[in-house]
Amino acid sequence: MKSALRNAYYFTLSRYSLNPNPSLLHIVPFISTFPSLPSVLSRNHPFRSPLCATLMTGGDSDSPQTSPSLEKQFEKFRVQLEDSGSLRERIRAVVLEIESATRLMQASLLLVHQSKPIPEVLQKANSQINVLKDLYNKLAEVVRECPGQYYRYHGDWRSETQMVVSLLAFMHWLETGNLLMHTEAEEKLGLNNSDFALDLEDYLVGVCFMSNEMPRYVVNQVTAGDYDCPRNVLKFLTDLHAAFHMLNLRNDFLRKKFDSMKYDLRRVEEVYYDVKIRGLATTGDSVGDQGAQKI
């Protein structure tokens, strides 16, 4: 039987190969007598390792579950983030009201550049101060619900507060000719409490914003015939600029706003000397000259 199979295999090789390799023929008995492979390697039953079978079936039912401590921690994070988001939305709702009141105040103060009577302009603008005070008290109540997190949410009302301070400082200068102090600004806005006060940098940036309004005011006042205004504004800005030099400011937004103050001072100085050369300014003390020498 074995010899018959061997002869058949030789005959097959001779048909498909014109030059059969005799050296391969000695392995035919070994091939013919090799046992058949297991059925698991057949085409209908491909081989799969135990690891692949485990991964394809979704893993062992006894695999470790999520750690309870880890799940508890992230559940706590979820609650904190939801509370923070809800608090921030309430803060932004109040800030929008502050922004609306600020726009009304700013619109009223713009009339001062049209040579409107200052008392009339200030009366309309002052009506918004009490509104702003109530809104800041409302904002403080919201922030106090999260003690110790003032500066976490401070950025949500920073720019609006800086604009409010600049308007209040400009109004105060129109009334008195002096700078609005930090404590006075806090009192006007009802921010006397230690847990919710007027940030110092917000106050300083607001003062810098106020100085940006001075050159325009001076030009319009000279156009209206007030030739003493440039001298008064020049002295005020000179003293303010010198006071800022006492501060060791970092290279940040406040520093950039302070650097812009010297350009406001230079524009007012040019207007003052233009008026003086033409002999339009009234004769008086050399306050403007002394202020210009300090630059």
Short mmCIF file of C-alpha atoms in Angstrom, two decimals, residues 58-200:
data_model
loop_
_atom_site.label_atom_id
_atom_site.label_comp_id
_atom_site.label_asym_id
_atom_site.label_seq_id
_atom_site.Cartn_x
_atom_site.Cartn_y
_atom_site.Cartn_z
CA GLY A 58 -15.04 40.98 26.10
CA GLY A 59 -12.64 39.81 28.77
CA ASP A 60 -13.01 37.67 31.75
CA SER A 61 -16.07 38.22 33.82
CA ASP A 62 -13.81 38.33 36.84
CA SER A 63 -11.78 41.40 35.59
CA PRO A 64 -11.25 44.17 38.21
CA GLN A 65 -13.86 46.96 38.30
CA THR A 66 -13.28 50.75 38.75
CA SER A 67 -11.86 51.62 42.14
CA PRO A 68 -14.55 53.02 44.48
CA SER A 69 -12.18 55.75 45.70
CA LEU A 70 -11.45 56.85 42.12
CA GLU A 71 -15.13 56.94 41.22
CA LYS A 72 -15.91 58.89 44.37
CA GLN A 73 -13.21 61.45 43.61
CA PHE A 74 -14.43 62.17 40.07
CA GLU A 75 -18.02 62.33 41.25
CA LYS A 76 -16.87 65.05 43.64
CA PHE A 77 -15.12 66.84 40.75
CA ARG A 78 -18.30 66.68 38.68
CA VAL A 79 -20.35 68.33 41.42
CA GLN A 80 -17.73 71.04 41.96
CA LEU A 81 -17.52 71.88 38.26
CA GLU A 82 -21.30 72.07 37.93
CA ASP A 83 -21.52 74.36 40.96
CA SER A 84 -18.71 76.54 39.61
CA GLY A 85 -20.38 76.81 36.21
CA SER A 86 -23.70 77.76 37.79
CA LEU A 87 -22.01 80.40 39.96
CA ARG A 88 -20.15 81.84 36.99
CA GLU A 89 -23.36 82.18 35.01
CA ARG A 90 -24.94 84.14 37.84
CA ILE A 91 -21.88 86.38 38.04
CA ARG A 92 -21.99 87.08 34.32
CA ALA A 93 -25.66 87.97 34.53
CA VAL A 94 -24.86 90.70 37.08
CA VAL A 95 -21.82 91.84 35.08
CA LEU A 96 -24.04 92.38 32.04
CA GLU A 97 -26.19 94.74 34.12
CA ILE A 98 -23.05 96.58 35.29
CA GLU A 99 -21.93 96.93 31.69
CA SER A 100 -25.33 98.34 30.70
CA ALA A 101 -25.25 100.95 33.49
CA THR A 102 -21.68 101.86 32.55
CA ARG A 103 -22.67 102.52 28.95
CA LEU A 104 -25.39 104.91 30.11
CA MET A 105 -22.93 106.76 32.32
CA GLN A 106 -20.39 106.97 29.52
CA ALA A 107 -22.98 108.27 27.08
CA SER A 108 -23.85 111.03 29.53
CA LEU A 109 -20.21 112.03 30.05
CA LEU A 110 -19.58 112.27 26.31
CA LEU A 111 -21.71 115.41 26.31
CA VAL A 112 -18.93 117.22 28.18
CA HIS A 113 -16.94 117.27 24.94
CA GLN A 114 -19.76 119.22 23.31
CA SER A 115 -19.33 122.14 25.70
CA LYS A 116 -22.42 121.24 27.69
CA PRO A 117 -22.61 122.73 31.19
CA ILE A 118 -20.62 120.45 33.51
CA PRO A 119 -23.23 120.43 36.33
CA GLU A 120 -25.87 119.30 33.87
CA VAL A 121 -23.65 116.53 32.51
CA LEU A 122 -22.64 115.33 35.97
CA GLN A 123 -26.20 115.28 37.26
CA LYS A 124 -27.24 112.82 34.59
CA ALA A 125 -24.14 110.67 35.04
CA ASN A 126 -24.39 110.62 38.83
CA SER A 127 -27.80 108.98 38.59
CA GLN A 128 -26.06 105.75 37.57
CA ILE A 129 -23.75 105.62 40.59
CA ASN A 130 -26.42 104.29 42.92
CA VAL A 131 -27.39 101.73 40.28
CA LEU A 132 -23.80 100.54 40.08
CA LYS A 133 -23.52 100.42 43.85
CA ASP A 134 -26.55 98.14 44.10
CA LEU A 135 -25.21 95.91 41.34
CA TYR A 136 -21.82 95.55 43.01
CA ASN A 137 -23.53 94.66 46.28
CA LYS A 138 -25.49 92.03 44.39
CA LEU A 139 -22.29 90.74 42.83
CA ALA A 140 -20.61 90.57 46.22
CA GLU A 141 -23.44 88.44 47.60
CA VAL A 142 -23.02 85.96 44.77
CA VAL A 143 -19.25 85.71 45.19
CA ARG A 144 -19.53 85.27 48.96
CA GLU A 145 -21.30 81.96 48.35
CA CYS A 146 -17.86 80.61 47.46
CA PRO A 147 -15.56 81.90 50.23
CA GLY A 148 -11.91 82.41 49.38
CA GLN A 149 -12.52 82.22 45.62
CA TYR A 150 -12.55 85.97 44.87
CA TYR A 151 -9.65 85.93 42.41
CA ARG A 152 -10.89 82.74 40.77
CA TYR A 153 -13.86 84.68 39.34
CA HIS A 154 -12.32 88.15 39.40
CA GLY A 155 -11.62 88.08 35.67
CA ASP A 156 -15.35 88.01 34.95
CA TRP A 157 -15.82 91.62 36.09
CA ARG A 158 -12.27 93.04 35.86
CA SER A 159 -12.59 95.02 32.62
CA GLU A 160 -16.02 96.39 33.57
CA THR A 161 -14.68 97.57 36.94
CA GLN A 162 -11.72 99.30 35.30
CA MET A 163 -14.07 101.20 33.02
CA VAL A 164 -16.29 102.16 35.96
CA VAL A 165 -13.28 103.51 37.88
CA SER A 166 -12.16 105.57 34.89
CA LEU A 167 -15.59 107.19 34.57
CA LEU A 168 -15.82 107.88 38.29
CA ALA A 169 -12.32 109.37 38.28
CA PHE A 170 -13.14 111.62 35.34
CA MET A 171 -16.35 112.79 36.99
CA HIS A 172 -14.50 113.47 40.22
CA TRP A 173 -11.86 115.50 38.38
CA LEU A 174 -14.53 117.57 36.63
CA GLU A 175 -16.06 118.36 40.02
CA THR A 176 -12.93 118.98 42.11
CA GLY A 177 -9.90 119.07 39.81
CA ASN A 178 -8.28 116.33 41.89
CA LEU A 179 -7.71 112.61 41.56
CA LEU A 180 -10.28 110.18 42.90
CA MET A 181 -8.63 108.23 45.73
CA HIS A 182 -8.84 104.45 46.00
CA THR A 183 -10.89 104.62 49.21
CA GLU A 184 -13.27 107.12 47.63
CA ALA A 185 -13.84 104.83 44.66
CA GLU A 186 -14.57 101.92 47.02
CA GLU A 187 -17.05 104.04 48.94
CA LYS A 188 -18.89 105.11 45.80
CA LEU A 189 -19.27 101.46 44.72
CA GLY A 190 -19.92 100.07 48.20
CA LEU A 191 -16.83 97.87 48.13
CA ASN A 192 -15.56 98.50 51.66
CA ASN A 193 -15.59 94.88 52.81
CA SER A 194 -12.35 92.94 52.98
CA ASP A 195 -13.80 89.87 51.25
CA PHE A 196 -14.99 91.89 48.24
CA ALA A 197 -12.98 95.06 47.71
CA LEU A 198 -11.76 97.14 44.78
CA ASP A 199 -8.64 95.49 43.39
CA LEU A 200 -5.65 97.83 43.40
#
